[in-house]
Amino acid sequence: METILYAEVYLICIIVMGIVAFFEMRDGGDSSSDRWFKAMIGMFMLNFVANFFFKLVNGGILPENPSHEMSYLLKTIYHLSLCVGVFAWCGYADSEQGSGIFQRRRSLLPLLFLLALPLLMIVLNLYNHLVFEITPQGSYVRHVLFQVEMGYLLLGSGILAVRLIARTRRESDPNQRAHMYLTASFPLCIAAAWAMSFIGEAFPVICVAIMAETLCLYIGGARNEVSMDKLTQVNNRQNLIGFMDYKQHNNNGQLYLLMIDVDEFKQINDNYGHLEGDAALVAVAGVLKRACGPFPKRPYISRYGGDEFVVIAELDGYEIEDLVDAIKRELKQVNAARETYHLMLSIGVVHWDEGMGYKEVISAADAHMYEVKRARKATRTHARAAERQLEYVQLMEGDSGER
């Protein structure tokens, strides 16, 4: 009866993980975090399946005389997939905090070497039985290297979790911060499973914990996708309104809003096509992400609509000037690499005073942005007039010289 109940729990977890895998493969993106998440789901599904069949084989439910080698093989697959699954979670957690350690080839090779250590230990267990042993009576017995394996997994995932929690202090979006906290809770699954291993296997804690964690991460990720602008991969207007309502009551008094508009965007669409216009918006979003990245508390970026973006930052007056300068520097670097046209931005900045509603602050920033745009247009008009005047004078002087 205990074997059947144990197998049923694993079967339920396999079904739930299969549903998550189906929707993730169908609707998931191709970002770094998406790829790590898919790898994590795949490894943990293999982990569940291996332990499910191990319980059926070792409990005598499938064949009457279970193969001893088959039991060892299934349990070896269980341990191997657990290690690789935890490694995939580490890649996912790293992509969530944006450090890029798991994306750089130079740093990935040492990390793969660290993963190879527990994998080698588990493979060698087929010969030395220092991780686990399956007795002739079919009992699954853990040995000293099992504790080393679990400690190794807990230490590695714990380090990434602590880094992720520390990263939340820089995150201004409460939804994203909650998702990061949820991601960082994964090592608790390892800790719970390790603690229960000293009691026995009456209930499969690790599979239930991992299944629940994965399901919550998928739901949280899907929620973030709904709040994301599909083209530019920054927050959309719907998320912006919710964030502004939150910040209206939760800020340190140094809150600024930047309204940013792409100058002459219609001409880009008319002259180069709408696909190039989309590429220009993606480039502007990249400029804003890179400019906002170095600040201690990362400013919130959203696409307001069309070619307009909004940045909300909890910075003092000097820092907000640094942010505007950083945007201009990043834009200059982007334009230096362009051969067809240069992107130009008009930036309106307003301090979010106490008592101002989000509509008022957007209206004020919008008005300032159009002041900047009109001033720049007037400057360009005067510059063109001066150029034409200079050309006229040079032409007249040339004609006089010829006469």
Short mmCIF file of C-alpha atoms in Angstrom, two decimals:
data_model
loop_
_atom_site.label_atom_id
_atom_site.label_comp_id
_atom_site.label_asym_id
_atom_site.label_seq_id
_atom_site.Cartn_x
_atom_site.Cartn_y
_atom_site.Cartn_z
CA MET A 1 0.00 0.00 0.00
CA GLU A 2 2.83 2.39 0.87
CA THR A 3 4.54 1.65 -2.47
CA ILE A 4 1.36 2.39 -4.42
CA LEU A 5 0.75 5.65 -2.56
CA TYR A 6 4.37 6.70 -3.10
CA ALA A 7 4.13 5.91 -6.83
CA GLU A 8 0.81 7.75 -7.13
CA VAL A 9 2.33 10.92 -5.69
CA TYR A 10 5.18 10.73 -8.18
CA LEU A 11 2.73 10.10 -11.02
CA ILE A 12 0.75 13.22 -10.10
CA CYS A 13 3.97 15.25 -10.04
CA ILE A 14 4.96 13.83 -13.45
CA ILE A 15 1.59 14.82 -14.92
CA VAL A 16 1.76 18.37 -13.52
CA MET A 17 5.34 18.81 -14.73
CA GLY A 18 4.32 17.45 -18.13
CA ILE A 19 1.56 20.05 -18.41
CA VAL A 20 4.01 22.83 -17.45
CA ALA A 21 6.54 21.48 -19.98
CA PHE A 22 3.89 21.40 -22.73
CA PHE A 23 2.85 25.02 -22.25
CA GLU A 24 6.42 26.19 -21.74
CA MET A 25 7.53 24.55 -25.00
CA ARG A 26 4.50 25.93 -26.84
CA ASP A 27 4.43 29.47 -25.50
CA GLY A 28 7.87 29.99 -23.94
CA GLY A 29 10.42 32.36 -25.46
CA ASP A 30 14.02 31.81 -26.42
CA SER A 31 15.73 33.99 -23.84
CA SER A 32 18.50 32.65 -21.64
CA SER A 33 16.16 32.23 -18.66
CA ASP A 34 13.62 30.40 -20.86
CA ARG A 35 16.25 27.91 -22.05
CA TRP A 36 17.48 27.22 -18.51
CA PHE A 37 13.90 26.83 -17.27
CA LYS A 38 13.11 24.30 -20.00
CA ALA A 39 16.27 22.35 -19.17
CA MET A 40 15.30 22.38 -15.49
CA ILE A 41 11.81 21.02 -16.26
CA GLY A 42 13.25 18.30 -18.49
CA MET A 43 15.76 17.13 -15.89
CA PHE A 44 13.28 17.05 -13.04
CA MET A 45 10.73 15.19 -15.16
CA LEU A 46 13.42 12.58 -15.86
CA ASN A 47 14.15 12.54 -12.13
CA PHE A 48 10.50 11.87 -11.26
CA VAL A 49 10.08 9.21 -13.93
CA ALA A 50 13.22 7.35 -12.80
CA ASN A 51 12.12 7.28 -9.17
CA PHE A 52 8.57 6.36 -10.14
CA PHE A 53 9.71 3.26 -12.01
CA PHE A 54 12.29 2.49 -9.34
CA LYS A 55 9.53 2.31 -6.77
CA LEU A 56 7.40 0.08 -9.02
CA VAL A 57 10.32 -2.23 -9.84
CA ASN A 58 11.80 -2.33 -6.36
CA GLY A 59 8.37 -2.70 -4.75
CA GLY A 60 7.66 -5.77 -6.85
CA ILE A 61 4.70 -4.21 -8.67
CA LEU A 62 6.11 -4.54 -12.18
CA PRO A 63 8.14 -7.79 -12.51
CA GLU A 64 7.91 -10.51 -9.89
CA ASN A 65 11.71 -10.79 -9.76
CA PRO A 66 13.04 -7.25 -10.24
CA SER A 67 16.46 -6.91 -11.77
CA HIS A 68 19.05 -5.68 -9.29
CA GLU A 69 20.89 -3.92 -12.12
CA MET A 70 17.68 -2.21 -13.24
CA SER A 71 17.13 -0.82 -9.75
CA TYR A 72 20.68 0.54 -9.67
CA LEU A 73 20.26 2.08 -13.14
CA LEU A 74 17.00 3.83 -12.26
CA LYS A 75 18.37 5.20 -9.00
CA THR A 76 21.56 6.34 -10.76
CA ILE A 77 19.46 8.22 -13.33
CA TYR A 78 17.52 9.72 -10.42
CA HIS A 79 20.68 11.11 -8.82
CA LEU A 80 22.24 12.28 -12.10
CA SER A 81 19.08 14.12 -13.20
CA LEU A 82 18.78 15.71 -9.76
CA CYS A 83 22.29 17.18 -10.03
CA VAL A 84 21.79 18.43 -13.59
CA GLY A 85 18.34 19.81 -12.68
CA VAL A 86 19.79 21.80 -9.80
CA PHE A 87 22.53 23.07 -12.13
CA ALA A 88 19.83 24.19 -14.61
CA TRP A 89 18.03 25.99 -11.78
CA CYS A 90 21.30 27.79 -10.97
CA GLY A 91 21.47 28.93 -14.60
CA TYR A 92 17.87 30.13 -14.39
CA ALA A 93 18.52 31.98 -11.12
CA ASP A 94 21.65 33.56 -12.60
CA SER A 95 19.72 34.81 -15.63
CA GLU A 96 17.06 36.24 -13.30
CA GLN A 97 19.66 38.36 -11.51
CA GLY A 98 21.31 39.33 -14.78
CA SER A 99 24.92 38.65 -13.78
CA GLY A 100 25.54 36.57 -16.91
CA ILE A 101 27.94 34.09 -15.24
CA PHE A 102 26.12 31.11 -16.77
CA GLN A 103 26.04 32.81 -20.19
CA ARG A 104 29.76 33.53 -20.55
CA ARG A 105 31.80 30.70 -22.05
CA ARG A 106 34.87 31.44 -19.94
CA SER A 107 32.97 31.12 -16.66
CA LEU A 108 30.68 28.32 -17.85
CA LEU A 109 33.55 25.85 -18.34
CA PRO A 110 34.65 25.97 -14.66
CA LEU A 111 31.00 25.66 -13.63
CA LEU A 112 30.62 22.56 -15.80
CA PHE A 113 33.71 21.14 -14.13
CA LEU A 114 32.06 21.69 -10.73
CA LEU A 115 28.97 19.88 -12.03
CA ALA A 116 31.14 17.00 -13.26
CA LEU A 117 32.34 16.25 -9.71
CA PRO A 118 29.01 14.99 -8.30
CA LEU A 119 28.19 13.30 -11.62
CA LEU A 120 31.45 11.36 -11.51
CA MET A 121 30.79 10.46 -7.89
CA ILE A 122 27.38 9.03 -8.80
CA VAL A 123 28.69 7.05 -11.79
CA LEU A 124 31.48 5.57 -9.68
CA ASN A 125 28.84 4.54 -7.17
CA LEU A 126 27.94 1.70 -9.54
CA TYR A 127 31.29 0.17 -8.50
CA ASN A 128 32.05 1.41 -4.97
CA HIS A 129 28.50 1.99 -3.54
CA LEU A 130 29.65 4.98 -1.49
CA VAL A 131 26.65 7.17 -2.43
CA PHE A 132 23.89 4.61 -2.12
CA GLU A 133 23.37 0.88 -2.13
CA ILE A 134 20.48 -1.38 -2.97
CA THR A 135 20.58 -4.50 -0.83
CA PRO A 136 19.66 -7.96 -2.16
CA GLN A 137 16.36 -7.55 -0.28
CA GLY A 138 15.64 -4.39 -2.34
CA SER A 139 16.25 -1.81 0.39
CA TYR A 140 17.61 1.57 -0.69
CA VAL A 141 20.43 2.54 1.68
CA ARG A 142 22.23 5.90 1.62
CA HIS A 143 25.92 6.15 2.47
CA VAL A 144 28.39 8.88 3.33
CA LEU A 145 28.81 10.37 -0.17
CA PHE A 146 25.04 10.88 -0.37
CA GLN A 147 25.43 13.47 2.39
CA VAL A 148 28.29 15.03 0.40
CA GLU A 149 26.11 15.12 -2.72
CA MET A 150 23.17 16.80 -0.96
CA GLY A 151 25.45 19.24 0.84
CA TYR A 152 27.12 20.09 -2.47
CA LEU A 153 23.77 20.77 -4.16
CA LEU A 154 22.50 22.79 -1.21
CA LEU A 155 25.69 24.87 -1.07
CA GLY A 156 25.71 25.65 -4.80
CA SER A 157 22.02 26.54 -5.01
CA GLY A 158 22.22 28.41 -1.71
CA ILE A 159 24.97 30.70 -2.98
CA LEU A 160 22.89 31.60 -6.05
CA ALA A 161 19.82 32.12 -3.84
CA VAL A 162 21.67 34.51 -1.54
CA ARG A 163 22.97 36.46 -4.55
CA LEU A 164 19.44 36.63 -5.95
CA ILE A 165 18.00 37.88 -2.65
CA ALA A 166 20.73 40.52 -2.48
CA ARG A 167 19.81 41.53 -6.03
CA THR A 168 16.20 42.23 -4.99
CA ARG A 169 17.40 45.38 -3.21
CA ARG A 170 18.12 46.84 -6.64
CA GLU A 171 14.76 45.84 -8.09
CA SER A 172 12.08 48.55 -8.09
CA ASP A 173 9.23 46.47 -9.58
CA PRO A 174 7.41 44.66 -6.71
CA ASN A 175 6.13 41.90 -9.04
CA GLN A 176 9.61 41.14 -10.31
CA ARG A 177 10.98 41.30 -6.77
CA ALA A 178 8.38 38.76 -5.59
CA HIS A 179 9.31 36.45 -8.48
CA MET A 180 12.98 36.71 -7.52
CA TYR A 181 12.18 35.81 -3.89
CA LEU A 182 10.16 32.82 -5.11
CA THR A 183 13.05 31.68 -7.32
CA ALA A 184 15.45 32.02 -4.39
CA SER A 185 13.31 29.68 -2.28
CA PHE A 186 14.35 26.65 -4.37
CA PRO A 187 17.20 25.52 -2.04
CA LEU A 188 14.51 24.91 0.58
CA CYS A 189 13.40 21.96 -1.58
CA ILE A 190 16.89 20.47 -1.33
CA ALA A 191 17.09 21.20 2.40
CA ALA A 192 13.68 19.59 3.05
CA ALA A 193 14.56 16.49 1.06
CA TRP A 194 17.89 16.17 2.84
CA ALA A 195 16.26 16.53 6.25
CA MET A 196 13.61 13.93 5.40
CA SER A 197 16.29 11.49 4.23
CA PHE A 198 17.27 11.00 7.88
CA ILE A 199 13.70 9.94 8.66
CA GLY A 200 13.01 7.74 5.67
CA GLU A 201 11.05 7.76 2.42
CA ALA A 202 7.53 7.48 3.77
CA PHE A 203 6.58 10.56 1.74
CA PRO A 204 8.35 11.85 -1.41
CA VAL A 205 9.01 15.38 -0.17
CA ILE A 206 11.50 16.41 -2.84
CA CYS A 207 9.30 15.66 -5.84
CA VAL A 208 6.30 17.49 -4.34
CA ALA A 209 8.45 20.48 -3.33
CA ILE A 210 10.14 20.71 -6.74
CA MET A 211 6.84 20.31 -8.58
CA ALA A 212 5.21 23.08 -6.51
CA GLU A 213 8.24 25.34 -6.95
CA THR A 214 8.34 24.79 -10.72
CA LEU A 215 4.60 25.39 -11.08
CA CYS A 216 4.84 28.64 -9.10
CA LEU A 217 7.82 29.78 -11.17
CA TYR A 218 5.92 29.06 -14.37
CA ILE A 219 2.85 30.98 -13.18
CA GLY A 220 5.04 33.86 -12.02
CA GLY A 221 6.90 33.89 -15.32
CA ALA A 222 3.63 33.84 -17.26
CA ARG A 223 2.41 36.77 -15.18
CA ASN A 224 5.56 38.70 -15.98
CA GLU A 225 5.13 37.91 -19.67
CA VAL A 226 1.63 39.40 -19.59
CA SER A 227 3.16 42.57 -18.10
CA MET A 228 5.90 42.73 -20.74
CA ASP A 229 5.88 44.55 -24.07
CA LYS A 230 6.45 41.79 -26.62
CA LEU A 231 8.57 43.85 -29.00
CA THR A 232 10.93 45.76 -26.71
CA GLN A 233 10.93 43.37 -23.71
CA VAL A 234 10.34 46.18 -21.22
CA ASN A 235 7.22 46.64 -19.10
CA ASN A 236 4.03 47.52 -20.93
CA ARG A 237 1.56 50.32 -20.20
CA GLN A 238 -0.77 48.14 -18.15
CA ASN A 239 2.07 47.20 -15.80
CA LEU A 240 3.22 50.84 -15.72
CA ILE A 241 -0.11 52.05 -14.34
CA GLY A 242 -0.04 49.44 -11.57
CA PHE A 243 3.57 50.29 -10.74
CA MET A 244 2.86 54.03 -10.62
CA ASP A 245 -0.08 53.45 -8.30
CA TYR A 246 2.22 51.43 -6.03
CA LYS A 247 5.02 54.02 -6.13
CA GLN A 248 2.62 56.86 -5.40
CA HIS A 249 2.33 55.47 -1.86
CA ASN A 250 5.75 53.76 -1.57
CA ASN A 251 8.73 55.98 -2.29
CA ASN A 252 11.57 57.73 -0.50
CA GLY A 253 10.60 61.24 -1.62
CA GLN A 254 13.23 61.27 -4.39
CA LEU A 255 11.07 59.99 -7.22
CA TYR A 256 11.47 61.15 -10.82
CA LEU A 257 9.67 60.31 -14.03
CA LEU A 258 11.30 60.55 -17.44
CA MET A 259 9.11 60.71 -20.54
CA ILE A 260 11.17 59.77 -23.60
CA ASP A 261 10.12 60.15 -27.21
CA VAL A 262 11.90 59.06 -30.41
CA ASP A 263 12.23 62.14 -32.64
CA GLU A 264 10.96 61.90 -36.23
CA PHE A 265 9.97 58.27 -35.74
CA LYS A 266 7.34 58.50 -38.49
CA GLN A 267 10.06 59.31 -40.99
CA ILE A 268 11.90 56.12 -40.03
CA ASN A 269 8.76 54.09 -40.77
CA ASP A 270 8.06 56.00 -44.01
CA ASN A 271 11.63 55.89 -45.35
CA TYR A 272 12.85 52.49 -44.14
CA GLY A 273 9.70 50.47 -43.41
CA HIS A 274 7.91 49.37 -40.26
CA LEU A 275 10.31 46.50 -39.57
CA GLU A 276 13.14 49.01 -39.33
CA GLY A 277 10.89 51.12 -37.10
CA ASP A 278 10.46 48.11 -34.80
CA ALA A 279 14.24 47.60 -34.78
CA ALA A 280 14.67 51.26 -33.80
CA LEU A 281 12.32 50.82 -30.82
CA VAL A 282 14.22 47.71 -29.73
CA ALA A 283 17.48 49.68 -29.98
CA VAL A 284 16.05 52.49 -27.83
CA ALA A 285 14.87 49.95 -25.23
CA GLY A 286 18.39 48.52 -25.17
CA VAL A 287 19.82 52.01 -24.64
CA LEU A 288 17.54 52.54 -21.65
CA LYS A 289 18.33 49.13 -20.13
CA ARG A 290 22.07 49.65 -20.36
CA ALA A 291 21.84 53.21 -19.04
CA CYS A 292 19.69 52.19 -16.06
CA GLY A 293 21.64 49.03 -15.23
CA PRO A 294 24.56 50.47 -13.17
CA PHE A 295 22.42 52.42 -10.70
CA PRO A 296 22.16 50.92 -7.17
CA LYS A 297 18.37 50.78 -7.37
CA ARG A 298 17.59 49.96 -10.97
CA PRO A 299 15.08 52.40 -12.51
CA TYR A 300 11.82 51.03 -13.85
CA ILE A 301 11.47 51.07 -17.67
CA SER A 302 8.21 50.86 -19.59
CA ARG A 303 6.96 51.41 -23.10
CA TYR A 304 4.19 53.97 -22.74
CA GLY A 305 2.88 53.57 -26.28
CA GLY A 306 4.05 53.97 -29.86
CA ASP A 307 7.53 55.51 -29.76
CA GLU A 308 7.28 56.79 -26.19
CA PHE A 309 8.99 55.26 -23.16
CA VAL A 310 8.76 56.01 -19.44
CA VAL A 311 11.52 55.62 -16.86
CA ILE A 312 10.74 55.93 -13.14
CA ALA A 313 13.72 56.31 -10.83
CA GLU A 314 14.22 56.76 -7.09
CA LEU A 315 17.31 58.97 -7.34
CA ASP A 316 18.41 62.36 -6.07
CA GLY A 317 18.84 65.39 -8.31
CA TYR A 318 22.48 64.70 -9.16
CA GLU A 319 21.83 61.05 -9.94
CA ILE A 320 18.92 61.86 -12.24
CA GLU A 321 21.27 64.11 -14.23
CA ASP A 322 23.72 61.21 -14.37
CA LEU A 323 20.92 58.97 -15.67
CA VAL A 324 20.03 61.40 -18.46
CA ASP A 325 23.72 61.70 -19.38
CA ALA A 326 24.05 57.90 -19.37
CA ILE A 327 21.11 57.61 -21.79
CA LYS A 328 22.72 60.17 -24.10
CA ARG A 329 26.08 58.34 -23.97
CA GLU A 330 24.51 54.98 -24.76
CA LEU A 331 22.53 56.55 -27.61
CA LYS A 332 25.69 58.11 -29.00
CA GLN A 333 27.40 54.70 -29.03
CA VAL A 334 24.44 53.14 -30.84
CA ASN A 335 24.42 55.92 -33.44
CA ALA A 336 28.16 55.56 -34.00
CA ALA A 337 27.54 52.04 -35.29
CA ARG A 338 24.63 53.01 -37.57
CA GLU A 339 25.19 53.77 -41.25
CA THR A 340 21.69 54.79 -42.38
CA TYR A 341 20.11 57.19 -39.88
CA HIS A 342 20.73 58.36 -36.33
CA LEU A 343 18.26 57.96 -33.48
CA MET A 344 17.35 61.08 -31.52
CA LEU A 345 15.51 61.21 -28.20
CA SER A 346 13.64 63.99 -26.45
CA ILE A 347 13.63 63.51 -22.68
CA GLY A 348 11.23 65.23 -20.32
CA VAL A 349 12.09 65.02 -16.61
CA VAL A 350 9.80 65.85 -13.70
CA HIS A 351 10.07 65.35 -9.95
CA TRP A 352 7.14 63.41 -8.55
CA ASP A 353 6.03 65.75 -5.78
CA GLU A 354 4.00 64.51 -2.85
CA GLY A 355 0.28 64.58 -3.57
CA MET A 356 0.64 64.30 -7.35
CA GLY A 357 -1.38 61.54 -9.00
CA TYR A 358 0.21 59.46 -11.75
CA LYS A 359 -1.84 61.26 -14.44
CA GLU A 360 -0.54 64.62 -13.23
CA VAL A 361 3.09 63.53 -13.23
CA ILE A 362 2.79 61.97 -16.70
CA SER A 363 1.17 65.15 -17.99
CA ALA A 364 3.95 67.29 -16.48
CA ALA A 365 6.70 65.06 -17.92
CA ASP A 366 4.97 65.02 -21.29
CA ALA A 367 4.80 68.84 -21.32
CA HIS A 368 8.49 69.12 -20.45
CA MET A 369 9.38 66.58 -23.14
CA TYR A 370 7.56 68.64 -25.81
CA GLU A 371 9.35 71.77 -24.60
CA VAL A 372 12.65 69.98 -25.17
CA LYS A 373 11.45 68.75 -28.56
CA ARG A 374 10.34 72.26 -29.66
CA ALA A 375 13.60 73.79 -28.46
CA ARG A 376 15.62 71.19 -30.35
CA LYS A 377 13.50 71.67 -33.47
CA ALA A 378 14.00 75.44 -33.26
CA THR A 379 17.74 74.95 -32.85
CA ARG A 380 17.86 72.69 -35.91
CA THR A 381 15.78 75.20 -37.89
CA HIS A 382 18.14 78.03 -37.01
CA ALA A 383 21.14 75.85 -37.83
CA ARG A 384 19.70 74.97 -41.26
CA ALA A 385 18.92 78.64 -41.92
CA ALA A 386 22.48 79.58 -40.98
CA GLU A 387 23.83 76.88 -43.31
CA ARG A 388 21.67 78.12 -46.17
CA GLN A 389 22.77 81.70 -45.48
CA LEU A 390 26.42 80.62 -45.51
CA GLU A 391 25.92 78.74 -48.78
CA TYR A 392 24.25 81.81 -50.31
CA VAL A 393 27.10 84.09 -49.21
CA GLN A 394 29.70 81.67 -50.59
CA LEU A 395 27.77 81.45 -53.86
CA MET A 396 27.57 85.25 -54.17
CA GLU A 397 31.26 85.62 -53.39
CA GLY A 398 32.04 83.05 -56.05
CA ASP A 399 29.95 84.86 -58.62
CA SER A 400 31.68 88.18 -57.75
CA GLY A 401 35.08 86.59 -58.16
CA GLU A 402 34.20 85.25 -61.59
CA ARG A 403 33.01 88.66 -62.73
#
